Short mmCIF file of C-alpha atoms and ligand atoms in Angstrom, two decimals:
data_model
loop_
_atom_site.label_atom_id
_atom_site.label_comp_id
_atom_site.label_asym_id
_atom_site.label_seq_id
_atom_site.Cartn_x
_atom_site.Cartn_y
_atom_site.Cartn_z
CA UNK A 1 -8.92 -5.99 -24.88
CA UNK A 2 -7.70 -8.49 -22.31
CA UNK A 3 -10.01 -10.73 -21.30
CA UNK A 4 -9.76 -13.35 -18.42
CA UNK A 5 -11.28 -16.71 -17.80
CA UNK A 6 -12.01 -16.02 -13.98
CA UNK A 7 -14.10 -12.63 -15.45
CA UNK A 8 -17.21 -14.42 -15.53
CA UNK A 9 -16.37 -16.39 -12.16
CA UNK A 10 -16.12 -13.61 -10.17
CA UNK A 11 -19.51 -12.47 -8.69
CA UNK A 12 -22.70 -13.91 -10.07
CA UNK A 13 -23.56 -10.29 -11.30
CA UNK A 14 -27.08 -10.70 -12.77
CA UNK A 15 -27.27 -11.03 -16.66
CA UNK A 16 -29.03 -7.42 -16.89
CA UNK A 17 -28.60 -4.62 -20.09
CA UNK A 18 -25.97 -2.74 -17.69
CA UNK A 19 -23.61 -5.33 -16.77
CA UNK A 20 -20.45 -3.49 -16.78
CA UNK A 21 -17.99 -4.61 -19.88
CA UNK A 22 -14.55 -5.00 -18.70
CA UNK A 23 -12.30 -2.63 -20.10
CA UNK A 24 -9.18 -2.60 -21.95
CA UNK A 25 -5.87 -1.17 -20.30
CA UNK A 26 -5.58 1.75 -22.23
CA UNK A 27 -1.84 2.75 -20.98
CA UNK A 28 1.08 2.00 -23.49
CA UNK A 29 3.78 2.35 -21.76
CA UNK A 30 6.00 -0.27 -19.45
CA UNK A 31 3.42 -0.84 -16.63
CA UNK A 32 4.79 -1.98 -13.68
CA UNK A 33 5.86 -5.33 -12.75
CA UNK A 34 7.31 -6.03 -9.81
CA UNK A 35 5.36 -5.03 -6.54
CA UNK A 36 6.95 -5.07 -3.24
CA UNK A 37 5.04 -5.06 0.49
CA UNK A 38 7.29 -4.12 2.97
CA UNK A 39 5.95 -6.06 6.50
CA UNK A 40 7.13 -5.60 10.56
CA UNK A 41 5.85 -6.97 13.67
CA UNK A 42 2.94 -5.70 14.51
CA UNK A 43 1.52 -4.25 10.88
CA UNK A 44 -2.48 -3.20 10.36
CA UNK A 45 -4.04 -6.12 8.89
CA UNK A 46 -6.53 -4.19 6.53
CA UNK A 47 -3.27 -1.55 5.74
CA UNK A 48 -1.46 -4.24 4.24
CA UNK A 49 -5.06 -6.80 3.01
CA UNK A 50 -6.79 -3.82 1.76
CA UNK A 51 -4.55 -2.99 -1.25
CA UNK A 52 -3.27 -6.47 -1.84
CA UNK A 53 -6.70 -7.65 -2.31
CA UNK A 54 -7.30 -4.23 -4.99
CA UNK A 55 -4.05 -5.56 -6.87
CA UNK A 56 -5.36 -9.46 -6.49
CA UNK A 57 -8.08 -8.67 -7.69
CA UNK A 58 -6.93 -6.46 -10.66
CA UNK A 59 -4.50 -9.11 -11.29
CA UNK A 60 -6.94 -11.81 -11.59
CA UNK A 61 -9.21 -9.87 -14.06
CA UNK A 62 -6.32 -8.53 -16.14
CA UNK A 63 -3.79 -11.02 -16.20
CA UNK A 64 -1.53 -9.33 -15.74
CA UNK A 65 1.82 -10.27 -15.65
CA UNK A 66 3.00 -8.48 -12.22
CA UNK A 67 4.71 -10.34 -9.36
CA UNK A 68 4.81 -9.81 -5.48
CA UNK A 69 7.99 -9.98 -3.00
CA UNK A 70 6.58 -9.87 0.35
CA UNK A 71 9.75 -8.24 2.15
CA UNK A 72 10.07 -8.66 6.32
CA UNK A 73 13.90 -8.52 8.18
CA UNK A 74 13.83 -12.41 8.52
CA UNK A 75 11.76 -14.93 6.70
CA UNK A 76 9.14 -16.00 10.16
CA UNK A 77 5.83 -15.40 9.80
CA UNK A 78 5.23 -11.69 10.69
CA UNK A 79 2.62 -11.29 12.90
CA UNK A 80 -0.47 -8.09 13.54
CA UNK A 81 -0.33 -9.10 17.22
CA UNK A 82 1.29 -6.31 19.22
CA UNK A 83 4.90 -7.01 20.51
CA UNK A 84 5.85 -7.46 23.98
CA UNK A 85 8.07 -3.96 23.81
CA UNK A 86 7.87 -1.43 26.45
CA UNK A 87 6.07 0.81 23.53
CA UNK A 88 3.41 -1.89 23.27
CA UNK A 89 2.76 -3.97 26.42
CA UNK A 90 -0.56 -1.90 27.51
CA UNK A 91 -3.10 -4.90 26.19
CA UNK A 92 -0.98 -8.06 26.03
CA UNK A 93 -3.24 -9.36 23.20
CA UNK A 94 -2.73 -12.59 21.48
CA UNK A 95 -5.72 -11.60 18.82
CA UNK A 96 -4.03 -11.85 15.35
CA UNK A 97 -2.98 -13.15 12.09
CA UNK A 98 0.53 -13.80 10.00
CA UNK A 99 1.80 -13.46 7.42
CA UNK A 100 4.82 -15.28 5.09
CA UNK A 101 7.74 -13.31 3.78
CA UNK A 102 9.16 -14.27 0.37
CA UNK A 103 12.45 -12.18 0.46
CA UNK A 104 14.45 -10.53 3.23
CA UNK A 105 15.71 -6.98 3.26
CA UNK A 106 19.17 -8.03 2.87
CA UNK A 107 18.32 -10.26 -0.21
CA UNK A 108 15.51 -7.91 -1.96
CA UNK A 109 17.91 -5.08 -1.79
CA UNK A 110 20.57 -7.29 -4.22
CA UNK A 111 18.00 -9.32 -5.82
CA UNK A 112 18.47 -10.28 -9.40
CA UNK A 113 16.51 -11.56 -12.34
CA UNK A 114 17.41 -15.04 -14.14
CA UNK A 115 19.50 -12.55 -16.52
CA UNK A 116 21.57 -11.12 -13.86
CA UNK A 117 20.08 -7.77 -13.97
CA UNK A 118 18.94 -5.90 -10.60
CA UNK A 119 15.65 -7.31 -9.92
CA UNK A 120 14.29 -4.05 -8.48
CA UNK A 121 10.98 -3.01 -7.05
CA UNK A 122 8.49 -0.98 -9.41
CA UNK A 123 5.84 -0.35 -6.89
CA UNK A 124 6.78 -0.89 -2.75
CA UNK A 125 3.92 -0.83 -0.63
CA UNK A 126 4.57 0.60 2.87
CA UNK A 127 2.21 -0.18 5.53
CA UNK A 128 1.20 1.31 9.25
CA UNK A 129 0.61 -0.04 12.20
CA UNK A 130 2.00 -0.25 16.05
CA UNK A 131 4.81 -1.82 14.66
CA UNK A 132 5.86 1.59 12.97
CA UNK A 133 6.56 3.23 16.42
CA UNK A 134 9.35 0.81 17.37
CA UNK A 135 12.71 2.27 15.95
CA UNK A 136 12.18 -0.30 12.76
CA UNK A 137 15.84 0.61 11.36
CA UNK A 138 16.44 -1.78 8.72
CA UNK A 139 12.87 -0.98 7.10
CA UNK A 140 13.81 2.58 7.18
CA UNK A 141 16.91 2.15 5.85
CA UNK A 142 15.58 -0.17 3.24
CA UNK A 143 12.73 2.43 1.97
CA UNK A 144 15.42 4.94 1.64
CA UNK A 145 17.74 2.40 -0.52
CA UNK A 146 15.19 1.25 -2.78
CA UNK A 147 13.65 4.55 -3.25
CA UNK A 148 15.67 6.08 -5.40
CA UNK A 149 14.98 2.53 -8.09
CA UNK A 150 10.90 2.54 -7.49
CA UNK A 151 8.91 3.59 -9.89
CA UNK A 152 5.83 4.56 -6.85
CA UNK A 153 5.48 3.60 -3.48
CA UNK A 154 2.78 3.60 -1.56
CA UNK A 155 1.98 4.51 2.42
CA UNK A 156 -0.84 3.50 4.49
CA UNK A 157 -1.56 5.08 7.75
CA UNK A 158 1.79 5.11 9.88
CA UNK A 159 3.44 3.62 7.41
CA UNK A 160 4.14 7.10 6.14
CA UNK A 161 6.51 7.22 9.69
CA UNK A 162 8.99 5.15 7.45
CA UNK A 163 8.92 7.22 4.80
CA UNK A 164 9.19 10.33 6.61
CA UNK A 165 12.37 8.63 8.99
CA UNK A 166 13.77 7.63 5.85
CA UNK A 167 14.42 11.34 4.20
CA UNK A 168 12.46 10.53 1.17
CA UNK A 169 9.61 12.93 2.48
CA UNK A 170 11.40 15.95 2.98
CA UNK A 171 9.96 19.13 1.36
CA UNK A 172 7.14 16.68 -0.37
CA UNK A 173 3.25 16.40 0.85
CA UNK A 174 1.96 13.66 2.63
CA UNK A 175 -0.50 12.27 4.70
CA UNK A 176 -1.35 9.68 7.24
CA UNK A 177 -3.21 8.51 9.87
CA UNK A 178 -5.47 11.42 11.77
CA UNK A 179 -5.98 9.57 15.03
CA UNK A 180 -2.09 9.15 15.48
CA UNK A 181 -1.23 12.82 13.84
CA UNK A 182 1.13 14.68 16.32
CA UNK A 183 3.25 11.52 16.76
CA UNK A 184 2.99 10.52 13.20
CA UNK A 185 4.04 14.04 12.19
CA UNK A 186 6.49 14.78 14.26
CA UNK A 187 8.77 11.56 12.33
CA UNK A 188 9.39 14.37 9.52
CA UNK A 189 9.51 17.62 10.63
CA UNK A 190 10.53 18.68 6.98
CA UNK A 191 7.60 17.21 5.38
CA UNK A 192 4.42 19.10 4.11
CA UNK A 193 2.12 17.44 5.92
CA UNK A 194 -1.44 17.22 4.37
CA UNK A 195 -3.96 17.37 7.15
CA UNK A 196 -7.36 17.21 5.58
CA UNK A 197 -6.89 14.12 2.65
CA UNK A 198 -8.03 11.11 1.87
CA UNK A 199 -3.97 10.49 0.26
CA UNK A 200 -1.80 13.14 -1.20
CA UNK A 201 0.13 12.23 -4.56
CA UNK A 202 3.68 14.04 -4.76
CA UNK A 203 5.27 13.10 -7.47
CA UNK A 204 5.74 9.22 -7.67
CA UNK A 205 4.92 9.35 -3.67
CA UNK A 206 1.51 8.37 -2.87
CA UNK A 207 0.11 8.51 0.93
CA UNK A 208 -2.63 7.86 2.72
CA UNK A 209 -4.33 8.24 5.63
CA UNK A 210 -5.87 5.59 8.47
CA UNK A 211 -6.06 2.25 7.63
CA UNK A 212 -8.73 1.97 5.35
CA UNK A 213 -7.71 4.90 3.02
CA UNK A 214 -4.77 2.54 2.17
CA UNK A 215 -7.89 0.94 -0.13
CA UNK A 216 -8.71 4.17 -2.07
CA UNK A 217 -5.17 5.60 -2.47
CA UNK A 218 -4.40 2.03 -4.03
CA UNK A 219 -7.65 2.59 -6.24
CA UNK A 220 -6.72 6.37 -6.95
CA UNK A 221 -3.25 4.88 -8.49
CA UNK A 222 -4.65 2.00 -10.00
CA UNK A 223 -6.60 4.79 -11.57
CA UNK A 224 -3.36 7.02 -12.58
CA UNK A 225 -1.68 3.98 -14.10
CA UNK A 226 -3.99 1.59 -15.43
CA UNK A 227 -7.14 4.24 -16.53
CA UNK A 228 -9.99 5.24 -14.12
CA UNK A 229 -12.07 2.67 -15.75
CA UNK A 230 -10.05 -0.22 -15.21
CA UNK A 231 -10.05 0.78 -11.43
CA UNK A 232 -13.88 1.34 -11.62
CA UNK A 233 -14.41 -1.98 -12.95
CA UNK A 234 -12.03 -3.55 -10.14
CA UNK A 235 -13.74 -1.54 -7.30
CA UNK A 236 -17.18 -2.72 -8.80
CA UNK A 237 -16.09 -6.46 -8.75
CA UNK A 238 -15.24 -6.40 -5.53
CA UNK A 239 -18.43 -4.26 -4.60
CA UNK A 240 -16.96 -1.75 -2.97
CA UNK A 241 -17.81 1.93 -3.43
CA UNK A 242 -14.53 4.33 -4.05
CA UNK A 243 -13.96 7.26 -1.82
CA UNK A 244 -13.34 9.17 -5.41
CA UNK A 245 -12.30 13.21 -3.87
CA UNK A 246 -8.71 13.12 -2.38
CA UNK A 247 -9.75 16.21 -0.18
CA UNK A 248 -12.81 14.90 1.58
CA UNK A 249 -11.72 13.78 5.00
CA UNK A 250 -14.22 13.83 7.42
CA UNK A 251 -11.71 12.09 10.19
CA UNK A 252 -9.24 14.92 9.75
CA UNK A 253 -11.85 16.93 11.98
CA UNK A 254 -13.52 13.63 14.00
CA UNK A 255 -10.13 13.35 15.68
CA UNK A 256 -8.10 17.06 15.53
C1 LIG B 1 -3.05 -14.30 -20.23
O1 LIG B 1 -2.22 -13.74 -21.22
C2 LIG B 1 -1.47 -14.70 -21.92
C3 LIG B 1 -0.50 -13.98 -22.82
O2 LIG B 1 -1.14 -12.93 -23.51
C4 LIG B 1 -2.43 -15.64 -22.66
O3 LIG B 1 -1.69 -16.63 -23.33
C5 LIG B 1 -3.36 -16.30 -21.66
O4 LIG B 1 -4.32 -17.08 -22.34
C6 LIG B 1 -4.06 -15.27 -20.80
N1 LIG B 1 -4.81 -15.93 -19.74
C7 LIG B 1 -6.04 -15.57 -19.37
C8 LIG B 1 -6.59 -16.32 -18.21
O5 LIG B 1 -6.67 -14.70 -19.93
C1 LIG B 2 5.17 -6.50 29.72
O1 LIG B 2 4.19 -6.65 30.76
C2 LIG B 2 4.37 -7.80 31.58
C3 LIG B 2 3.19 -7.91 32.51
O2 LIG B 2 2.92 -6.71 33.17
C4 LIG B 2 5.71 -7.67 32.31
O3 LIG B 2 5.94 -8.83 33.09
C5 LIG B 2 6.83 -7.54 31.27
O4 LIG B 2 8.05 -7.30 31.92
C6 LIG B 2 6.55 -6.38 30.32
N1 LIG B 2 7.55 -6.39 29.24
C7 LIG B 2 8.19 -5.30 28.83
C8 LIG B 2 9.18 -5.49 27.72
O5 LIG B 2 7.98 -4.19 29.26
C1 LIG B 3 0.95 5.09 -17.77
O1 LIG B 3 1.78 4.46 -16.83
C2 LIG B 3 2.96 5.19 -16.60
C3 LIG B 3 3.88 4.30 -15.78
O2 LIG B 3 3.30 3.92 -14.59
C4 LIG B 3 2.59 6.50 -15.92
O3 LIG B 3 3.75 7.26 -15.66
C5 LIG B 3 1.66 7.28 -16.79
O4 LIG B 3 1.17 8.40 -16.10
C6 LIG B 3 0.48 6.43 -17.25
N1 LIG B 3 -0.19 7.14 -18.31
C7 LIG B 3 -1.49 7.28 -18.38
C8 LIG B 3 -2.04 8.03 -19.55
O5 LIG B 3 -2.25 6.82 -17.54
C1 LIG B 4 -13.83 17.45 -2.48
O1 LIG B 4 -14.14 17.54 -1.10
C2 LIG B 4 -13.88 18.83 -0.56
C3 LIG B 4 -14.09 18.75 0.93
O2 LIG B 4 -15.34 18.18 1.23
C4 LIG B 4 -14.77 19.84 -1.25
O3 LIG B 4 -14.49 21.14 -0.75
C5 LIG B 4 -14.50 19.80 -2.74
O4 LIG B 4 -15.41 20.67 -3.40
C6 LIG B 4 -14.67 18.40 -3.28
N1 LIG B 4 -14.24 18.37 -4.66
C7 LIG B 4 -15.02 17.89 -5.62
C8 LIG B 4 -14.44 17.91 -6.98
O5 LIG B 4 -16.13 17.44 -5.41
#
């Protein structure tokens, strides 16, 4: 079993018969290592903070040996505040946060480890947002480059525009965010879009719907890859209760 030093740090849970035991990681095989979060003007905060802070979290608790590249078009700060486009000029609101690339486009695509090998991305996370409605042509063209070397990515909300722009949806199932569906659908008119879910896993594809469904589908996969109870005991550090059934959707009807 791994343990780690910051287990007993994290939440003073009290010292009762039932405190959960932290698991082991039961999967053999090469986990994945290098995690990628493609960001654009104008990204949801919680689309892109709600699975980091699953995979901070799981990385804190299982030591694991993983690594981010936070990948924008240039390295500025990259800001949630709505841009000053024709698209987005109804509110002129300064109300946001940034955040810090690590690696441009350009450079992650020909990235290479210390040994000269590609340095690709096992696991790029694709976020929504306003930002996804601009025409955002280097991040689509980047999701359908470093597709085909991923191991899974992962959509929140609108981010599932990218994919769908990119080609790498076509005659797959999907999902994304119910509130923005006819626009958000009609980026991939090839794509089996899922109406009623939580996220839709198709193959090493894994979507989800509005913003805050970008925390369970990271859960569900942290599930898939690590063991269910290795996500449990993640989700249960961080106090938050999973949305467990993939089908249960009740903002699928709230906003059809
Ligand atoms: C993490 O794993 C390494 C290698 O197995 C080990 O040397 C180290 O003590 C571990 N750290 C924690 C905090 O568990
Ligand atoms: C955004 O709105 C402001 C204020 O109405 C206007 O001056 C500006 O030209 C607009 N910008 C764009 C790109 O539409
Ligand atoms: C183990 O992880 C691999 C790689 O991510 C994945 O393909 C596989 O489904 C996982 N196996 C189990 C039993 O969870
Ligand atoms: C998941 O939710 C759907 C929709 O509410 C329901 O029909 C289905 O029975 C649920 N599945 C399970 C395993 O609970």
């Amino acid at each position: 079993m791994r343990t780690s030093l910051y287990a007993s740090l994290l939440g003073a849970l009290p010292a009762v018969m039932s405190i959960p035991v932290q698991p082991a990681i039961s999967n053999t095989t090469a986990l994945p290592v290098h995690f990628g979060l493609l960001v654009f003007p104008s990204f949801q905060a919680l689309d892109v903070f709600g699975p980091m802070d699953v995979l901070n979290t799981f990385s804190l608790l299982f030591n694991s040996t993983m690594h981010l590249s936070v990948i924008a078009k240039i390295l500025d700060p990259v800001t949630t505040v709505p841009q000053r486009t024709a698209r987005m000029n109804m509110t002129h609101n300064e109300f946001g946060q940034k955040i810090v690339p690590t690696i441009t486009i350009k450079d992650a695509l020909a990235a290479k480890k210390k040994d000269g090998t590609p340095d690709d991305i096992d696991v790029l996370i694709v976020p929504g947002g306003g930002g996804t409605r601009e025409p955002i042509l280097d991040e689509i063209d980047f999701v359908r480059t470093m597709y085909p070397k991923v191991k899974y990515i992962i959509s929140v909300c609108t981010g599932a525009t990218i994919l769908a722009r990119s080609g790498i949806l076509d005659g797959r199932k999907a999902t994304t965010n119910k509130r923005s569906w006819v626009w958000a659908t009609s980026t991939g008119p090839k794509v089996d879009w899922v109406h009623t879910a939580r996220w839709v896993e198709d193959g090493n594809i894994w979507s989800s719907s509005g913003i805050s469904a970008g925390i369970d589908v990271t859960y569900a996969w942290l599930g898939h890859v690590y063991g269910e109870e290795v996500a449990n005991y993640v989700s249960m550090s961080s106090e938050y209760k999973r949305w467990i059934n993939s089908t249960e959707d009740p903002f699928a009807a709230i906003w059809s």
